[in-house]
Amino acid sequence: MTNIVVIGTSRGIGKELVLKLASNPEFNVYALSRNGSADFEKHSNIYFHPFDLSSKTVREDASKIFQSIGEIHFMVNNAGKLVNKPFLELTSNDIQSCYQTNILGVIQAVQAAVPFLEKQTSHVVNISSMGGFQGSVKFAGLSVYSTSKAALCSFTELFSEEYKETAISMNCLCLGAVQTEMLNEAFPGYKAPHSSEEMADYIADFLLNGHRFYRGKILPVSTTTP
Ligand SMILES: NC(=O)c1ccc[n+]([C@@H]2O[C@H](COP(=O)([O-])OP(=O)(O)OC[C@H]3O[C@@H](n4cnc5c(N)ncnc54)[C@H](OP(=O)(O)O)[C@@H]3O)[C@@H](O)[C@H]2O)c1
């Protein structure tokens, strides 16, 4: 059996990704999020674990879950928090909570995962944003969100350098707009070119195959921005 961990799974792209991966009966899919999803209950190969990237004990919490899994072949760091506010209105909590979920918690979850990542071949995919991709179009109000996602891109490169002698691959996908609750809340009325199902299909395929062609790469996944 192949063990796949997805973090950030109660809705949007992460939920669709878990359902897509679970359609293969040879996969055990471990869904980590603060909230569960009723859609997972119909699938015997989806295992939900309550998990909060903003917990003070995030590394320990993740480690306990990964110990119970044993060996991890694939991991997707999909959870994200979007803050859309004018620069001077950003509170300390906005800044800290956004960074905690989008980069600090992810680093700690990966620290917890490394001892359990399969030694012959494993692939970790980080889900960033076009806003964090160097040279892309930028949007006012997203200074904290997009810089936290840029940090996730850098983390991918730095982790990959440190683990280049191992079979652990890490890559980062910078998504353009996808029609999800997050997008609707931040930009009401905006029509994205892709649904969460379409993006989940793409991420699932990249997760299972991308490490054969990419390692330590930051890849834009967008039809609309440079
Ligand atoms: N939608 C877009 O247009 C777009 C564009 C570029 C990049 N992205 C990125 O793609 C990813 C998925 O986006 P989405 O639109 O599907 O977002 P979403 O609908 O808001 O879903 C985000 C998921 O992350 C989980 N999450 C949030 N905070 C968490 C925490 N502290 N601990 C654990 N899980 C947490 C949420 O579950 P719980 O609340 O249950 O924990 C939720 O399931 C995000 O990283 C986002 O930044 C999205």
XYZ file of N, CA and C and ligand atoms in Angstrom:
726
model
N 0.842 -1.207 0.000
C 0.000 0.000 0.000
C 0.873 1.251 0.000
N 0.371 2.277 -0.613
C 1.073 3.558 -0.676
C 0.410 4.507 0.314
N 1.215 5.132 1.172
C 0.679 6.043 2.188
C 0.880 7.496 1.763
N -0.220 8.247 1.742
C -0.182 9.640 1.281
C -0.747 10.543 2.378
N 0.007 11.572 2.764
C -0.450 12.548 3.759
C -0.812 13.842 3.042
N -2.002 14.354 3.326
C -2.389 15.678 2.804
C -2.754 16.540 4.010
N -2.155 17.721 4.097
C -2.489 18.662 5.185
C -3.347 19.793 4.607
N -4.483 20.062 5.287
C -5.414 21.103 4.811
C -6.462 20.466 3.912
N -7.459 19.787 4.521
C -8.309 18.886 3.721
C -9.815 19.035 3.927
N -10.269 20.007 4.721
C -11.700 20.031 5.038
C -12.551 20.630 3.919
N -11.908 21.343 3.003
C -12.673 21.982 1.930
C -11.725 22.307 0.764
N -12.289 22.873 -0.296
C -11.479 23.385 -1.410
C -10.616 22.327 -2.089
N -9.439 22.757 -2.508
C -8.542 21.907 -3.296
C -8.124 20.667 -2.486
N -7.833 20.857 -1.202
C -7.354 19.749 -0.371
C -8.384 18.641 -0.249
N -9.643 19.016 -0.060
C -10.698 18.000 0.056
C -10.821 17.207 -1.252
N -10.827 17.926 -2.370
C -10.949 17.241 -3.671
C -9.726 16.359 -3.929
N -8.558 16.811 -3.483
C -7.334 16.029 -3.675
C -7.409 14.710 -2.908
N -7.882 14.770 -1.661
C -8.026 13.554 -0.859
C -8.989 12.583 -1.553
N -10.131 13.091 -2.035
C -11.125 12.225 -2.684
C -10.571 11.624 -3.971
N -9.845 12.431 -4.722
C -9.243 11.939 -5.982
C -8.249 10.810 -5.684
N -7.341 11.049 -4.723
C -6.315 10.045 -4.405
C -6.959 8.769 -3.859
N -8.026 8.937 -3.066
C -8.668 7.781 -2.440
C -9.430 6.925 -3.448
N -9.621 7.434 -4.674
C -10.303 6.620 -5.694
C -9.421 5.447 -6.114
N -8.136 5.487 -5.762
C -7.247 4.344 -6.010
C -7.212 3.487 -4.736
N -7.748 2.269 -4.798
C -7.829 1.453 -3.575
C -6.469 1.035 -3.027
N -5.399 1.251 -3.820
C -4.056 0.894 -3.324
C -3.435 2.009 -2.490
N -4.160 3.125 -2.373
C -3.627 4.248 -1.593
C -4.351 4.346 -0.247
N -3.568 4.534 0.827
C -4.117 4.990 2.106
C -3.921 6.502 2.147
N -5.000 7.244 2.322
C -4.877 8.704 2.308
C -5.144 9.250 3.712
N -4.168 9.948 4.259
C -4.261 10.498 5.610
C -4.555 11.990 5.479
N -5.757 12.384 5.921
C -6.229 13.764 5.779
C -6.058 14.483 7.114
N -5.205 15.504 7.131
C -4.916 16.249 8.372
C -5.456 17.670 8.240
N -6.334 18.050 9.162
C -6.975 19.365 9.104
C -7.603 19.632 10.460
N -7.983 20.896 10.700
C -8.686 21.156 11.958
C -10.081 20.549 11.926
N -10.716 20.578 10.761
C -12.077 20.035 10.612
C -12.070 18.853 9.649
N -12.998 17.933 9.886
C -13.147 16.797 8.980
C -14.075 17.144 7.825
N -14.468 16.104 7.072
C -15.434 16.294 5.992
C -16.326 15.062 5.930
N -17.624 15.284 5.869
C -18.561 14.154 5.801
C -18.292 13.319 4.551
N -17.753 13.939 3.501
C -17.482 13.213 2.249
C -16.447 12.109 2.422
N -15.634 12.201 3.477
C -14.581 11.185 3.662
C -15.143 9.892 4.254
N -16.320 9.997 4.890
C -16.820 8.842 5.652
C -17.160 7.641 4.772
N -17.445 7.905 3.483
C -17.818 6.801 2.575
C -16.598 6.002 2.116
N -15.407 6.482 2.429
C -14.193 5.842 1.890
C -13.394 5.173 3.008
N -13.188 3.857 2.867
C -12.480 3.120 3.925
C -10.974 3.377 3.896
N -10.453 3.980 2.825
C -9.002 4.242 2.747
C -8.651 5.708 3.017
N -9.609 6.486 3.589
C -9.301 7.853 4.034
C -9.292 7.852 5.558
N -8.201 8.330 6.124
C -8.045 8.360 7.587
C -7.886 9.823 7.995
N -8.910 10.357 8.661
C -8.858 11.769 9.082
C -8.202 11.898 10.453
N -7.284 12.853 10.575
C -6.661 13.168 11.867
C -6.829 14.661 12.138
N -7.448 15.052 13.262
C -7.516 16.476 13.599
C -6.093 17.015 13.769
N -5.813 18.139 13.138
C -4.439 18.660 13.149
C -4.494 20.157 12.875
N -3.726 20.908 13.673
C -3.736 22.368 13.539
C -2.304 22.877 13.375
N -2.024 23.453 12.210
C -0.676 23.981 11.934
C -0.332 25.155 12.835
N -1.333 25.746 13.464
C -1.044 26.893 14.328
C -0.934 26.488 15.800
N -0.936 25.172 16.060
C -0.745 24.715 17.440
C 0.700 24.980 17.876
N 0.881 25.231 19.163
C 2.243 25.448 19.699
C 3.055 24.156 19.672
N 2.347 23.028 19.563
C 3.038 21.727 19.575
C 2.916 21.047 18.206
N 2.976 21.853 17.148
C 2.690 21.294 15.816
C 3.655 20.164 15.445
N 4.946 20.308 15.744
C 5.902 19.243 15.374
C 5.597 17.950 16.135
N 5.329 18.077 17.420
C 5.014 16.894 18.237
C 3.695 16.262 17.780
N 2.702 17.111 17.512
C 1.395 16.597 17.062
C 1.556 15.808 15.757
N 2.308 16.412 14.826
C 2.504 15.757 13.521
C 3.275 14.457 13.706
N 4.290 14.505 14.560
C 5.124 13.326 14.770
C 4.290 12.144 15.282
N 3.380 12.419 16.201
C 2.525 11.333 16.737
C 1.685 10.710 15.620
N 1.132 11.557 14.760
C 0.299 11.040 13.657
C 1.165 10.216 12.705
N 2.358 10.745 12.365
C 3.211 10.052 11.389
C 3.717 8.720 11.959
N 3.962 8.693 13.257
C 4.359 7.418 13.885
C 3.276 6.366 13.697
N 2.016 6.801 13.821
C 0.913 5.838 13.685
C 0.763 5.372 12.230
N 1.241 6.192 11.275
C 1.173 5.805 9.853
C 2.328 4.849 9.525
N 3.510 5.173 10.044
C 4.684 4.339 9.801
C 5.549 4.892 8.695
N 5.182 4.629 7.454
C 6.000 5.044 6.310
C 5.180 5.953 5.399
N 5.771 7.099 5.031
C 5.048 8.050 4.178
C 5.719 8.082 2.800
N 4.926 7.847 1.751
C 5.473 7.869 0.383
C 5.288 9.240 -0.268
N 4.150 9.865 0.009
C 3.844 11.158 -0.605
C 3.216 12.083 0.443
N 3.518 13.389 0.320
C 2.965 14.365 1.281
C 2.640 15.660 0.522
N 1.471 16.215 0.806
C 1.110 17.508 0.202
C 0.835 18.512 1.309
N 1.581 19.597 1.319
C 1.339 20.697 2.257
C 0.429 21.701 1.560
N -0.875 21.462 1.713
C -1.883 22.252 0.982
C -2.540 23.332 1.832
N -2.486 23.211 3.170
C -3.227 24.168 4.012
C -2.746 25.592 3.749
N -3.665 26.518 3.824
C -3.284 27.911 3.621
C -4.255 28.841 4.320
N -3.733 29.997 4.708
C -4.580 31.043 5.298
C -4.359 32.309 4.487
N -5.468 32.897 3.997
C -5.349 34.109 3.189
C -5.840 35.316 3.990
N -5.005 36.344 4.090
C -5.424 37.610 4.699
C -5.369 38.659 3.591
N -6.493 39.328 3.357
C -6.547 40.380 2.335
C -6.919 41.690 3.021
N -5.911 42.511 3.353
C -6.149 43.756 4.085
C -5.127 44.799 3.665
N -5.529 46.081 3.650
C -4.541 47.133 3.404
C -3.394 47.039 4.407
N -2.194 47.350 3.965
C -0.972 47.119 4.740
C -1.052 47.647 6.173
N -1.491 48.898 6.335
C -1.485 49.491 7.676
C -2.586 48.949 8.581
N -3.536 48.226 8.011
C -4.617 47.645 8.840
C -4.285 46.241 9.343
N -3.171 45.690 8.888
C -2.805 44.332 9.307
C -2.471 44.321 10.790
N -3.120 43.430 11.539
C -2.834 43.323 12.972
C -1.686 42.329 13.169
N -1.151 42.370 14.381
C -0.098 41.423 14.722
C -0.613 39.993 14.559
N -1.861 39.766 14.950
C -2.441 38.419 14.809
C -2.574 38.010 13.338
N -2.983 38.960 12.465
C -3.070 38.654 11.024
C -1.714 38.159 10.515
N -0.666 38.895 10.889
C 0.675 38.590 10.366
C 1.149 37.246 10.914
N 1.018 37.094 12.233
C 1.552 35.874 12.854
C 0.769 34.631 12.449
N -0.575 34.733 12.410
C -1.363 33.533 12.095
C -1.164 33.117 10.640
N -1.022 34.091 9.756
C -0.812 33.776 8.335
C 0.542 33.087 8.145
N 1.582 33.640 8.757
C 2.916 33.020 8.653
C 2.940 31.659 9.336
N 2.246 31.525 10.463
C 2.257 30.242 11.181
C 1.670 29.125 10.304
N 0.526 29.415 9.668
C -0.128 28.382 8.849
C 0.610 28.148 7.538
N 1.077 29.215 6.896
C 1.581 29.079 5.527
C 3.043 28.676 5.432
N 3.845 28.947 6.499
C 5.250 28.579 6.396
C 5.798 27.976 7.696
N 5.567 28.612 8.862
C 6.220 28.106 10.083
C 5.718 26.706 10.433
N 4.399 26.529 10.387
C 3.821 25.223 10.699
C 4.226 24.167 9.673
N 4.337 24.581 8.414
C 4.726 23.624 7.358
C 6.147 23.132 7.602
N 7.050 24.058 7.940
C 8.442 23.651 8.222
C 8.445 22.626 9.353
N 7.664 22.882 10.399
C 7.658 21.971 11.550
C 7.002 20.620 11.200
N 5.979 20.658 10.359
C 5.351 19.393 9.929
C 6.336 18.579 9.089
N 7.123 19.256 8.260
C 8.118 18.532 7.444
C 9.228 17.980 8.342
N 9.620 18.746 9.370
C 10.610 18.210 10.330
C 10.101 16.896 10.918
N 8.811 16.893 11.261
C 8.225 15.681 11.847
C 8.155 14.550 10.825
N 7.967 14.904 9.547
C 7.768 13.870 8.511
C 9.059 13.199 8.079
N 10.171 13.933 8.072
C 11.415 13.412 7.474
C 11.771 11.998 7.953
N 11.741 11.714 9.269
C 12.122 10.350 9.683
C 11.204 9.262 9.126
N 10.014 9.650 8.672
C 9.040 8.661 8.201
C 8.922 8.640 6.680
N 9.597 9.573 5.993
C 9.495 9.592 4.528
C 10.254 8.396 3.969
N 9.644 7.734 3.012
C 10.170 6.487 2.479
C 11.550 6.724 1.861
N 12.513 5.880 2.208
C 13.915 6.142 1.861
C 14.247 5.839 0.400
N 13.473 4.953 -0.270
C 13.780 4.624 -1.676
C 13.319 5.740 -2.612
N 12.116 6.247 -2.362
C 11.610 7.383 -3.154
C 10.371 7.966 -2.466
N 10.430 9.256 -2.202
C 9.251 9.925 -1.641
C 9.200 11.346 -2.211
N 7.994 11.899 -2.227
C 7.795 13.215 -2.860
C 6.924 14.092 -1.961
N 7.447 15.262 -1.620
C 6.693 16.244 -0.842
C 6.365 17.413 -1.780
N 5.087 17.762 -1.866
C 4.674 18.888 -2.709
C 4.099 19.992 -1.823
N 4.681 21.166 -1.940
C 4.196 22.343 -1.214
C 3.288 23.162 -2.133
N 2.142 23.595 -1.594
C 1.215 24.382 -2.411
C 1.367 25.861 -2.062
N 2.005 26.561 -3.000
C 2.200 28.005 -2.856
C 1.234 28.723 -3.801
N 1.529 29.976 -4.056
C 0.614 30.802 -4.855
C 1.413 31.594 -5.886
N 0.755 31.951 -7.001
C 1.422 32.828 -7.981
C 1.859 34.135 -7.329
N 1.128 34.555 -6.288
C 1.504 35.783 -5.570
C 2.881 35.687 -4.929
N 3.323 34.463 -4.654
C 4.640 34.253 -4.050
C 5.704 33.898 -5.063
N 5.351 33.924 -6.349
C 6.278 33.555 -7.429
C 6.962 34.811 -7.947
N 8.298 34.777 -7.954
C 9.052 35.984 -8.314
C 8.686 36.494 -9.710
N 8.385 37.781 -9.811
C 8.112 38.393 -11.112
C 6.658 38.311 -11.536
N 5.792 37.649 -10.740
C 4.378 37.544 -11.122
C 3.651 38.854 -10.821
N 2.433 38.959 -11.349
C 1.574 40.099 -11.031
C 1.262 40.054 -9.533
N 1.333 41.207 -8.876
C 1.053 41.253 -7.434
C -0.278 41.985 -7.192
N -0.906 41.688 -6.025
C -2.203 42.291 -5.699
C -2.124 43.032 -4.375
N -2.629 44.279 -4.354
C -2.675 45.056 -3.114
C -3.508 44.300 -2.082
N -3.094 44.355 -0.834
C -3.832 43.681 0.247
C -3.259 42.318 0.606
N -2.357 41.791 -0.250
C -1.869 40.430 -0.026
C -0.415 40.406 0.446
N 0.057 41.500 1.069
C 1.491 41.552 1.410
C 1.910 40.445 2.359
N 1.072 40.121 3.336
C 1.453 39.073 4.288
C 1.270 37.685 3.657
N 0.105 37.460 3.049
C -0.163 36.152 2.424
C 0.911 35.821 1.382
N 1.160 36.763 0.471
C 2.059 36.431 -0.640
C 3.511 36.302 -0.180
N 3.926 37.081 0.832
C 5.303 36.902 1.315
C 5.447 35.565 2.050
N 4.389 35.139 2.744
C 4.481 33.829 3.422
C 4.572 32.717 2.388
N 3.877 32.878 1.261
C 3.932 31.864 0.195
C 5.285 31.915 -0.522
N 5.883 33.120 -0.621
C 7.235 33.223 -1.204
C 8.232 32.483 -0.313
N 8.026 32.571 1.011
C 8.909 31.848 1.937
C 8.780 30.334 1.725
N 7.579 29.877 1.413
C 7.378 28.444 1.155
C 8.161 28.017 -0.099
N 8.205 28.906 -1.087
C 9.007 28.628 -2.297
C 10.483 28.488 -1.908
N 11.000 29.448 -1.139
C 12.412 29.402 -0.736
C 12.708 28.171 0.095
N 11.787 27.838 0.984
C 11.969 26.646 1.819
C 12.163 25.406 0.935
N 11.382 25.325 -0.136
C 11.479 24.176 -1.053
C 12.897 24.053 -1.608
N 13.473 25.185 -2.010
C 14.828 25.157 -2.580
C 15.861 24.779 -1.514
N 15.692 25.343 -0.318
C 16.693 25.114 0.731
C 16.621 23.699 1.292
N 15.413 23.181 1.462
C 15.262 21.789 1.909
C 15.886 20.856 0.865
N 15.606 21.156 -0.403
C 16.087 20.281 -1.478
C 17.604 20.256 -1.535
N 18.247 21.398 -1.275
C 19.706 21.429 -1.232
C 20.215 20.535 -0.100
N 19.591 20.676 1.065
C 20.069 19.926 2.237
C 19.828 18.421 2.093
N 18.812 18.041 1.340
C 18.471 16.610 1.204
C 18.793 16.070 -0.187
N 19.716 16.751 -0.906
C 19.960 16.350 -2.300
C 20.608 14.973 -2.425
N 21.256 14.510 -1.374
C 21.881 13.172 -1.445
C 20.894 12.063 -1.078
N 19.649 12.417 -0.798
C 18.653 11.414 -0.407
C 17.633 11.213 -1.533
N 16.729 10.248 -1.327
C 15.676 9.994 -2.326
C 14.404 10.778 -2.000
N 14.520 11.723 -1.050
C 13.347 12.552 -0.728
C 13.334 13.746 -1.682
N 12.304 13.842 -2.521
C 12.161 14.990 -3.424
C 11.124 15.944 -2.864
N 11.379 17.235 -3.044
C 10.384 18.251 -2.683
C 10.256 19.228 -3.844
N 9.019 19.573 -4.192
C 8.750 20.592 -5.197
C 7.637 21.505 -4.712
N 7.514 22.646 -5.361
C 6.532 23.651 -4.936
C 5.698 24.097 -6.139
N 4.385 23.991 -6.020
C 3.489 24.458 -7.087
C 2.897 25.804 -6.691
N 3.066 26.795 -7.557
C 2.495 28.127 -7.311
C 1.211 28.246 -8.112
N 0.090 28.116 -7.416
C -1.196 28.096 -8.114
C -1.672 29.491 -8.478
N -2.316 29.579 -9.664
C -3.093 30.764 -10.006
C -4.467 30.615 -9.355
N -5.413 31.458 -9.757
C -6.729 31.466 -9.096
C -7.496 30.158 -9.342
N -8.079 29.646 -8.265
C -8.913 28.430 -8.312
C -10.207 28.759 -7.578
N -11.356 28.313 -8.153
C -12.666 28.657 -7.561
C -12.902 27.873 -6.272
N -12.565 28.457 -5.134
C -12.751 27.795 -3.835
C -13.353 28.796 -2.843
N -13.682 28.267 -1.663
C -14.212 29.139 -0.605
C -13.200 30.233 -0.256
N -11.911 29.871 -0.212
C -10.886 30.866 0.125
C -10.922 32.040 -0.860
N -11.019 31.708 -2.145
C -11.026 32.756 -3.171
C -12.308 33.585 -3.049
N -13.445 32.893 -2.827
C -14.719 33.613 -2.718
C -14.725 34.578 -1.535
N -14.110 34.142 -0.412
C -14.090 34.993 0.783
C -13.194 36.217 0.556
N -12.054 35.994 -0.105
C -11.084 37.086 -0.270
C -11.449 38.019 -1.422
N -12.000 37.445 -2.498
C -12.329 38.225 -3.699
C -13.742 37.856 -4.162
N -14.790 38.320 -3.436
C -16.164 37.920 -3.798
C -16.469 38.282 -5.256
N -17.065 37.327 -5.977
C -17.476 37.594 -7.358
C -16.411 37.291 -8.385
N -15.167 37.062 -7.968
C -14.085 36.785 -8.927
C -14.303 35.409 -9.564
N -14.186 35.316 -10.879
C -14.363 34.031 -11.569
C -12.994 33.468 -11.915
N -12.657 32.351 -11.308
C -11.355 31.724 -11.559
C -11.450 30.792 -12.769
N -10.323 30.586 -13.463
C -10.362 29.723 -14.661
C -10.445 28.231 -14.346
N -10.209 27.847 -13.085
C -10.200 26.415 -12.760
C -11.033 26.134 -11.511
N -11.659 24.945 -11.494
C -12.379 24.485 -10.306
C -11.399 23.770 -9.383
N -11.827 23.558 -8.123
C -10.953 22.840 -7.194
C -10.762 21.389 -7.652
N -11.773 20.778 -8.292
C -11.634 19.402 -8.805
C -10.545 19.342 -9.880
N -10.578 20.324 -10.809
C -9.568 20.324 -11.884
C -8.164 20.468 -11.300
N -8.016 21.388 -10.351
C -6.680 21.606 -9.775
C -6.241 20.389 -8.964
N -7.191 19.759 -8.268
C -6.847 18.558 -7.497
C -6.359 17.443 -8.427
N -6.976 17.302 -9.595
C -6.532 16.293 -10.572
C -5.087 16.552 -10.973
N -4.801 17.830 -11.244
C -3.436 18.178 -11.669
C -2.436 17.895 -10.542
N -2.778 18.304 -9.317
C -1.848 18.121 -8.187
C -1.633 16.625 -7.922
N -2.699 15.835 -8.008
C -2.565 14.390 -7.768
C -1.587 13.782 -8.768
N -1.737 14.153 -10.028
C -0.845 13.620 -11.061
C 0.603 14.069 -10.811
N 0.763 15.353 -10.471
C 2.120 15.866 -10.211
C 2.737 15.186 -8.989
N 1.930 14.981 -7.962
C 2.424 14.342 -6.732
C 2.989 12.950 -7.030
N 2.236 12.198 -7.849
C 2.601 10.793 -8.079
C 3.714 10.641 -9.112
N 3.900 11.641 -9.977
C 4.857 11.508 -11.084
C 5.922 12.603 -11.157
N 5.647 13.776 -10.563
C 6.506 14.945 -10.772
C 7.942 14.769 -10.311
N 8.146 13.941 -9.276
C 9.508 13.784 -8.747
C 10.429 13.060 -9.709
N 9.860 12.421 -10.762
C 10.713 11.775 -11.769
C 11.341 12.819 -12.682
N 10.773 14.023 -12.710
C 11.247 15.058 -13.638
C 11.693 16.343 -12.944
N 11.243 16.560 -11.705
C 11.533 17.821 -10.995
C 12.009 17.526 -9.583
N 12.895 18.403 -9.097
C 13.378 18.288 -7.721
C 13.788 19.686 -7.272
N 13.267 20.148 -6.160
C 13.622 21.473 -5.648
C 13.138 22.605 -6.529
N 12.081 22.356 -7.310
C 11.633 23.350 -8.299
C 10.389 24.111 -7.816
N 10.314 25.358 -8.256
C 9.171 26.233 -7.958
C 8.447 26.438 -9.281
N 7.267 25.844 -9.400
C 6.615 25.784 -10.720
C 5.313 26.580 -10.725
N 5.180 27.550 -11.647
C 3.904 28.259 -11.760
C 2.856 27.357 -12.401
N 1.643 27.370 -11.848
C 0.528 26.586 -12.410
C -0.577 27.590 -12.677
N -0.470 28.287 -13.792
C -1.364 29.415 -14.029
C -1.513 29.671 -15.515
N -2.745 29.945 -15.927
C -2.976 30.277 -17.331
C -3.137 31.788 -17.511
N -3.108 32.531 -16.399
C -3.472 33.946 -16.516
C -2.359 34.938 -16.188
N -1.359 34.542 -15.397
C -0.345 35.527 -15.010
C 1.032 35.068 -15.467
N 1.986 35.997 -15.649
C 3.296 35.585 -16.151
C 4.047 34.725 -15.142
N -7.950 29.139 -4.327
C -7.036 29.847 -4.933
O -7.326 30.678 -5.808
C -5.584 29.648 -4.603
C -4.622 30.316 -5.362
C -3.287 30.148 -5.059
C -2.910 29.300 -4.035
N -3.853 28.655 -3.303
C -3.405 27.797 -2.210
O -3.962 26.513 -2.371
C -4.179 25.919 -1.075
C -5.627 25.474 -0.966
O -6.432 26.620 -1.177
P -8.034 26.589 -1.129
O -8.476 27.703 -1.971
O -8.545 25.225 -1.334
O -8.248 27.055 0.409
P -9.438 26.819 1.445
O -10.697 26.542 0.727
O -9.417 27.950 2.399
O -8.934 25.501 2.182
C -7.781 25.586 2.968
C -7.649 24.331 3.787
O -6.557 24.535 4.704
C -6.949 24.087 5.983
N -6.286 24.869 7.028
C -6.334 26.210 7.198
N -5.679 26.556 8.327
C -5.201 25.385 8.846
C -4.462 25.069 10.010
N -4.098 26.024 10.898
N -4.124 23.790 10.266
C -4.520 22.800 9.397
N -5.223 23.032 8.266
C -5.578 24.314 8.018
C -8.467 24.303 6.030
O -9.059 23.321 6.870
P -9.451 23.565 8.397
O -10.009 24.945 8.502
O -10.391 22.465 8.678
O -8.168 23.386 9.174
C -8.894 24.062 4.605
O -9.282 22.721 4.416
C -3.798 26.988 -0.045
O -2.474 26.770 0.398
C -3.866 28.278 -0.846
O -3.046 29.281 -0.309
C -5.182 28.799 -3.555
